[in-house]
mmCIF file of C-alpha atoms in Angstrom:
data_model
loop_
_atom_site.group_PDB
_atom_site.id
_atom_site.type_symbol
_atom_site.label_atom_id
_atom_site.label_comp_id
_atom_site.label_asym_id
_atom_site.label_seq_id
_atom_site.Cartn_x
_atom_site.Cartn_y
_atom_site.Cartn_z
ATOM 1 C CA UNK A 64 153.280 44.948 92.051
ATOM 2 C CA UNK A 65 150.391 44.162 94.378
ATOM 3 C CA UNK A 66 146.729 44.082 93.298
ATOM 4 C CA UNK A 67 146.168 47.279 95.298
ATOM 5 C CA UNK A 68 148.908 49.121 93.442
ATOM 6 C CA UNK A 69 147.738 47.776 90.082
ATOM 7 C CA UNK A 70 144.158 48.915 90.697
ATOM 8 C CA UNK A 71 145.366 52.344 91.820
ATOM 9 C CA UNK A 72 147.395 52.769 88.645
ATOM 10 C CA UNK A 73 144.499 51.573 86.476
ATOM 11 C CA UNK A 74 142.109 54.036 88.153
ATOM 12 C CA UNK A 75 144.504 56.926 87.611
ATOM 13 C CA UNK A 76 145.084 55.927 83.996
ATOM 14 C CA UNK A 77 141.368 55.540 83.269
ATOM 15 C CA UNK A 78 140.650 59.079 84.428
ATOM 16 C CA UNK A 79 143.636 60.472 82.572
ATOM 17 C CA UNK A 80 142.594 58.744 79.342
ATOM 18 C CA UNK A 81 138.948 59.807 79.893
ATOM 19 C CA UNK A 82 137.890 56.189 79.511
ATOM 20 C CA UNK A 83 136.051 53.891 81.947
ATOM 21 C CA UNK A 84 137.976 51.310 83.942
ATOM 22 C CA UNK A 85 138.369 48.034 82.064
ATOM 23 C CA UNK A 86 135.827 45.328 82.899
ATOM 24 C CA UNK A 87 138.253 42.958 84.592
ATOM 25 C CA UNK A 88 139.716 45.750 86.745
ATOM 26 C CA UNK A 89 136.214 46.888 87.606
ATOM 27 C CA UNK A 90 135.319 43.349 88.768
ATOM 28 C CA UNK A 91 138.488 43.225 90.877
ATOM 29 C CA UNK A 92 137.598 46.556 92.450
ATOM 30 C CA UNK A 93 134.090 45.341 93.341
ATOM 31 C CA UNK A 94 135.541 42.240 94.994
ATOM 32 C CA UNK A 95 137.724 44.165 97.477
ATOM 33 C CA UNK A 96 137.059 44.375 101.179
ATOM 34 C CA UNK A 97 136.451 47.788 102.719
ATOM 35 C CA UNK A 98 139.981 47.973 104.098
ATOM 36 C CA UNK A 99 141.377 47.053 100.691
ATOM 37 C CA UNK A 100 139.279 49.774 99.045
ATOM 38 C CA UNK A 101 140.774 52.286 101.457
ATOM 39 C CA UNK A 102 144.208 50.911 100.582
ATOM 40 C CA UNK A 103 143.490 51.638 96.897
ATOM 41 C CA UNK A 104 142.517 55.186 97.849
ATOM 42 C CA UNK A 105 145.794 55.553 99.755
ATOM 43 C CA UNK A 106 147.810 54.181 96.826
ATOM 44 C CA UNK A 107 146.151 56.632 94.450
ATOM 45 C CA UNK A 108 146.951 59.472 96.834
ATOM 46 C CA UNK A 109 150.564 58.403 97.228
ATOM 47 C CA UNK A 110 151.024 58.119 93.470
ATOM 48 C CA UNK A 111 149.714 61.627 92.954
ATOM 49 C CA UNK A 112 150.800 63.467 96.141
ATOM 50 C CA UNK A 113 153.523 61.388 97.740
ATOM 51 C CA UNK A 114 153.777 61.773 101.526
ATOM 52 C CA UNK A 115 151.870 65.101 101.644
ATOM 53 C CA UNK A 116 149.086 64.999 104.222
ATOM 54 C CA UNK A 117 145.586 65.763 102.854
ATOM 55 C CA UNK A 118 143.981 68.982 104.066
ATOM 56 C CA UNK A 119 140.454 68.265 102.841
ATOM 57 C CA UNK A 120 138.108 65.258 102.909
ATOM 58 C CA UNK A 121 134.623 64.193 101.986
ATOM 59 C CA UNK A 122 132.562 62.036 104.304
ATOM 60 C CA UNK A 123 129.242 60.262 103.845
ATOM 61 C CA UNK A 124 127.082 57.367 104.807
ATOM 62 C CA UNK A 125 123.919 55.649 103.564
ATOM 63 C CA UNK A 126 121.678 52.730 104.332
ATOM 64 C CA UNK A 127 123.682 50.332 102.125
ATOM 65 C CA UNK A 128 126.912 51.014 104.001
ATOM 66 C CA UNK A 129 127.733 49.441 107.369
ATOM 67 C CA UNK A 130 129.426 52.597 108.623
ATOM 68 C CA UNK A 131 130.375 56.066 107.344
ATOM 69 C CA UNK A 132 133.043 56.436 104.676
ATOM 70 C CA UNK A 133 135.620 59.041 103.703
ATOM 71 C CA UNK A 134 137.998 60.017 100.944
ATOM 72 C CA UNK A 135 140.746 62.599 100.729
ATOM 73 C CA UNK A 136 140.246 65.544 98.388
ATOM 74 C CA UNK A 137 143.501 66.620 96.698
ATOM 75 C CA UNK A 138 142.667 70.246 95.894
ATOM 76 C CA UNK A 139 140.568 73.203 97.005
ATOM 77 C CA UNK A 140 139.253 75.552 94.331
ATOM 78 C CA UNK A 141 138.166 78.967 95.546
ATOM 79 C CA UNK A 142 134.677 80.038 94.527
ATOM 80 C CA UNK A 143 134.532 81.927 91.259
ATOM 81 C CA UNK A 144 137.778 80.411 89.922
ATOM 82 C CA UNK A 145 138.139 78.443 86.717
ATOM 83 C CA UNK A 146 139.500 74.980 86.078
ATOM 84 C CA UNK A 147 140.163 73.258 82.734
ATOM 85 C CA UNK A 148 137.302 71.225 81.388
ATOM 86 C CA UNK A 149 139.774 68.686 80.040
ATOM 87 C CA UNK A 150 140.715 67.586 83.568
ATOM 88 C CA UNK A 151 137.514 65.558 83.968
ATOM 89 C CA UNK A 152 136.130 62.407 82.387
ATOM 90 C CA UNK A 153 132.576 63.249 83.491
ATOM 91 C CA UNK A 154 130.957 66.163 85.313
ATOM 92 C CA UNK A 155 128.611 65.984 88.279
ATOM 93 C CA UNK A 156 127.593 68.609 90.812
ATOM 94 C CA UNK A 157 126.728 68.105 94.485
ATOM 95 C CA UNK A 158 125.684 71.090 96.570
ATOM 96 C CA UNK A 159 127.049 70.697 100.082
ATOM 97 C CA UNK A 160 128.054 72.320 103.360
ATOM 98 C CA UNK A 161 131.701 72.044 104.394
ATOM 99 C CA UNK A 162 133.427 72.971 107.633
ATOM 100 C CA UNK A 163 136.904 74.239 108.440
ATOM 101 C CA UNK A 164 138.307 73.207 111.794
ATOM 102 C CA UNK A 165 139.929 75.897 113.909
ATOM 103 C CA UNK A 166 141.260 73.535 116.572
ATOM 104 C CA UNK A 167 143.020 70.184 116.458
ATOM 105 C CA UNK A 168 141.338 67.052 117.807
ATOM 106 C CA UNK A 169 144.053 64.557 118.633
ATOM 107 C CA UNK A 170 143.405 60.790 118.627
ATOM 108 C CA UNK A 171 142.134 59.452 121.925
ATOM 109 C CA UNK A 172 140.471 56.326 123.300
ATOM 110 C CA UNK A 173 137.162 58.035 124.099
ATOM 111 C CA UNK A 174 135.153 59.056 121.031
ATOM 112 C CA UNK A 175 134.569 62.759 120.606
ATOM 113 C CA UNK A 176 131.085 64.016 121.458
ATOM 114 C CA UNK A 177 129.031 66.065 119.027
ATOM 115 C CA UNK A 178 129.377 69.268 121.061
ATOM 116 C CA UNK A 179 133.161 68.843 121.338
ATOM 117 C CA UNK A 180 133.496 68.532 117.584
ATOM 118 C CA UNK A 181 131.284 71.548 116.871
ATOM 119 C CA UNK A 182 133.301 73.612 119.362
ATOM 120 C CA UNK A 183 136.434 72.851 117.295
ATOM 121 C CA UNK A 184 134.893 74.152 114.049
ATOM 122 C CA UNK A 185 135.900 77.628 112.930
ATOM 123 C CA UNK A 186 133.722 78.257 109.847
ATOM 124 C CA UNK A 187 131.017 76.583 107.744
ATOM 125 C CA UNK A 188 130.876 77.130 103.981
ATOM 126 C CA UNK A 189 128.725 76.551 100.937
ATOM 127 C CA UNK A 190 130.592 73.994 98.836
ATOM 128 C CA UNK A 191 130.449 72.197 95.522
ATOM 129 C CA UNK A 192 131.824 68.744 95.007
ATOM 130 C CA UNK A 193 132.662 68.129 91.369
ATOM 131 C CA UNK A 194 131.924 64.467 90.797
ATOM 132 C CA UNK A 195 134.134 62.430 88.483
ATOM 133 C CA UNK A 196 134.725 58.708 88.206
ATOM 134 C CA UNK A 197 136.624 55.980 86.391
ATOM 135 C CA UNK A 198 133.585 53.657 86.718
ATOM 136 C CA UNK A 199 131.482 53.098 83.615
ATOM 137 C CA UNK A 200 128.245 52.926 85.652
ATOM 138 C CA UNK A 201 128.705 54.218 89.164
ATOM 139 C CA UNK A 202 124.987 53.834 89.922
ATOM 140 C CA UNK A 203 125.191 50.041 89.813
ATOM 141 C CA UNK A 204 128.846 49.606 90.774
ATOM 142 C CA UNK A 205 128.157 49.103 94.468
ATOM 143 C CA UNK A 206 129.578 50.873 97.530
ATOM 144 C CA UNK A 207 132.979 49.137 97.573
ATOM 145 C CA UNK A 208 133.847 50.042 93.980
ATOM 146 C CA UNK A 209 132.778 53.633 94.585
ATOM 147 C CA UNK A 210 134.818 53.728 97.803
ATOM 148 C CA UNK A 211 137.912 52.481 95.955
ATOM 149 C CA UNK A 212 137.386 55.163 93.320
ATOM 150 C CA UNK A 213 137.704 57.856 96.024
ATOM 151 C CA UNK A 214 133.932 58.055 96.462
ATOM 152 C CA UNK A 215 133.583 59.421 92.888
ATOM 153 C CA UNK A 216 135.494 62.557 93.822
ATOM 154 C CA UNK A 217 136.666 64.911 91.096
ATOM 155 C CA UNK A 218 137.377 68.240 92.737
ATOM 156 C CA UNK A 219 136.115 70.590 95.456
ATOM 157 C CA UNK A 220 135.001 74.199 95.460
ATOM 158 C CA UNK A 221 134.999 76.159 98.760
ATOM 159 C CA UNK A 222 132.347 78.872 98.733
ATOM 160 C CA UNK A 223 130.929 81.586 100.973
ATOM 161 C CA UNK A 224 131.048 81.452 104.744
ATOM 162 C CA UNK A 225 127.711 80.979 106.473
ATOM 163 C CA UNK A 226 127.031 83.775 108.949
ATOM 164 C CA UNK A 227 125.767 82.561 112.353
ATOM 165 C CA UNK A 228 125.831 78.944 111.134
ATOM 166 C CA UNK A 229 125.509 77.622 114.700
ATOM 167 C CA UNK A 230 121.946 78.950 114.898
ATOM 168 C CA UNK A 231 120.691 77.719 111.509
ATOM 169 C CA UNK A 232 117.666 75.431 111.344
ATOM 170 C CA UNK A 233 118.802 72.798 108.851
ATOM 171 C CA UNK A 234 115.221 71.700 108.182
ATOM 172 C CA UNK A 235 114.376 75.052 106.620
ATOM 173 C CA UNK A 236 117.460 75.505 104.437
ATOM 174 C CA UNK A 237 116.996 75.073 100.695
ATOM 175 C CA UNK A 238 119.835 73.892 98.450
ATOM 176 C CA UNK A 239 119.874 74.954 94.777
ATOM 177 C CA UNK A 240 122.173 73.475 92.106
ATOM 178 C CA UNK A 241 122.764 75.173 88.752
ATOM 179 C CA UNK A 242 124.497 73.863 85.620
ATOM 180 C CA UNK A 243 125.244 76.565 83.034
ATOM 181 C CA UNK A 244 123.020 78.945 85.035
ATOM 182 C CA UNK A 245 120.019 76.604 84.705
ATOM 183 C CA UNK A 246 118.445 75.251 87.911
ATOM 184 C CA UNK A 247 118.729 71.466 87.931
ATOM 185 C CA UNK A 248 117.819 70.676 91.534
ATOM 186 C CA UNK A 249 116.208 72.370 94.535
ATOM 187 C CA UNK A 250 115.370 70.785 97.868
ATOM 188 C CA UNK A 251 114.520 72.033 101.360
ATOM 189 C CA UNK A 252 115.960 70.232 104.366
ATOM 190 C CA UNK A 253 117.473 67.734 101.992
ATOM 191 C CA UNK A 254 120.516 66.426 103.782
ATOM 192 C CA UNK A 255 120.121 62.662 104.429
ATOM 193 C CA UNK A 256 120.856 63.172 108.138
ATOM 194 C CA UNK A 257 118.923 66.489 108.343
ATOM 195 C CA UNK A 258 121.846 67.891 110.373
ATOM 196 C CA UNK A 259 124.844 67.826 107.977
ATOM 197 C CA UNK A 260 127.249 67.623 110.913
ATOM 198 C CA UNK A 261 125.899 64.301 112.202
ATOM 199 C CA UNK A 262 128.879 62.283 110.945
ATOM 200 C CA UNK A 263 131.566 64.721 112.130
ATOM 201 C CA UNK A 264 132.042 62.968 115.531
ATOM 202 C CA UNK A 265 132.732 59.755 113.608
ATOM 203 C CA UNK A 266 135.228 61.654 111.452
ATOM 204 C CA UNK A 267 137.040 63.151 114.437
ATOM 205 C CA UNK A 268 137.090 59.893 116.409
ATOM 206 C CA UNK A 269 137.764 57.367 113.639
ATOM 207 C CA UNK A 270 137.789 58.665 110.073
ATOM 208 C CA UNK A 271 140.767 60.985 110.566
ATOM 209 C CA UNK A 272 142.972 58.540 112.468
ATOM 210 C CA UNK A 273 145.040 57.527 109.440
ATOM 211 C CA UNK A 274 146.355 61.119 109.359
ATOM 212 C CA UNK A 275 146.936 61.606 113.049
ATOM 213 C CA UNK A 276 143.529 63.030 113.878
ATOM 214 C CA UNK A 277 142.027 66.371 112.991
ATOM 215 C CA UNK A 278 144.373 69.330 112.568
ATOM 216 C CA UNK A 279 143.532 73.024 112.619
ATOM 217 C CA UNK A 280 142.739 74.101 109.074
ATOM 218 C CA UNK A 281 141.310 70.736 107.997
ATOM 219 C CA UNK A 282 138.275 70.990 105.719
ATOM 220 C CA UNK A 283 135.528 68.350 105.627
ATOM 221 C CA UNK A 284 132.582 68.408 103.245
ATOM 222 C CA UNK A 285 129.496 66.664 104.567
ATOM 223 C CA UNK A 286 127.429 65.316 101.675
ATOM 224 C CA UNK A 287 124.923 66.389 99.062
ATOM 225 C CA UNK A 288 121.643 68.116 99.887
ATOM 226 C CA UNK A 289 119.821 67.575 96.622
ATOM 227 C CA UNK A 290 121.483 64.663 94.852
ATOM 228 C CA UNK A 291 124.114 64.220 92.167
ATOM 229 C CA UNK A 292 123.476 65.820 88.783
ATOM 230 C CA UNK A 293 125.509 65.308 85.622
ATOM 231 C CA UNK A 294 126.146 67.257 82.423
ATOM 232 C CA UNK A 295 128.043 66.346 79.278
ATOM 233 C CA UNK A 296 130.354 69.348 78.926
ATOM 234 C CA UNK A 297 129.272 72.169 81.256
ATOM 235 C CA UNK A 298 130.708 75.678 81.292
ATOM 236 C CA UNK A 299 129.796 76.387 84.917
ATOM 237 C CA UNK A 300 128.443 74.962 88.176
ATOM 238 C CA UNK A 301 126.768 77.076 90.849
ATOM 239 C CA UNK A 302 125.389 76.219 94.279
ATOM 240 C CA UNK A 303 123.253 78.338 96.560
ATOM 241 C CA UNK A 304 121.575 78.021 99.960
ATOM 242 C CA UNK A 305 118.518 80.037 100.963
ATOM 243 C CA UNK A 306 116.572 80.335 104.211
ATOM 244 C CA UNK A 307 112.849 79.838 104.764
ATOM 245 C CA UNK A 308 112.168 83.365 103.464
ATOM 246 C CA UNK A 309 114.158 82.865 100.293
ATOM 247 C CA UNK A 310 117.090 84.993 101.418
ATOM 248 C CA UNK A 311 120.431 83.844 100.010
ATOM 249 C CA UNK A 312 122.723 82.628 102.780
ATOM 250 C CA UNK A 313 125.721 81.937 100.560
ATOM 251 C CA UNK A 314 126.850 80.505 97.273
ATOM 252 C CA UNK A 315 129.722 78.779 95.453
ATOM 253 C CA UNK A 316 130.649 78.674 91.784
ATOM 254 C CA UNK A 317 133.227 77.289 89.372
ATOM 255 C CA UNK A 318 133.853 77.902 85.664
ATOM 256 C CA UNK A 319 135.133 75.187 83.339
ATOM 257 C CA UNK A 320 137.555 76.717 80.862
ATOM 258 C CA UNK A 321 137.981 75.207 77.381
#
């Protein structure tokens, strides 16, 4: 068994046992190259899903990363549905905007332009990423370890469709995150790139190449607007976006069943 396969199995087992990754495995994960971290992601996916192509991904990028990053998301929970609390080792909420592509964007030599990518999008949605991790301390683990652990992904909730999303002024949108109906974060214009779709041309031109490019129906969530917020054993997560006048533009929710 290769180191990549071993680390993938240890990550899966750590989450299943609801225990952090062992210290020596954690050190090995931190020491990987970026391509090796992606290989760990792929091995985790193959162990859980076989040859099935992902239909949803998360993307992101920050100042401590040399280029954007991505991870496949294995499931889509519809807003308002419930999921067992016992599935997760830890619970974090990120309030996000996700897109569903209506047209395929096949691999090509010339990178896709921003306007080409937006023209291929069908709908934009309020979304919740449920954060979960096998890392004992993700905040100090470093970007490679987090990348290998599928960018701390736990699950994904697809919420309401934004009406007239192409005309929205991202700087005036406010994102609200709730845990057990209590507001834990609120921020206006809080996406790190202001425009949440900034990284989508990278995704279409490079990030999606391992799966043959973008296909119609693919969903991509584009990063948190107001940070990552954790709870010990929550009963519900809710996300909401409002405009400059306080009008609700859409929401998403998930219930954690006991």
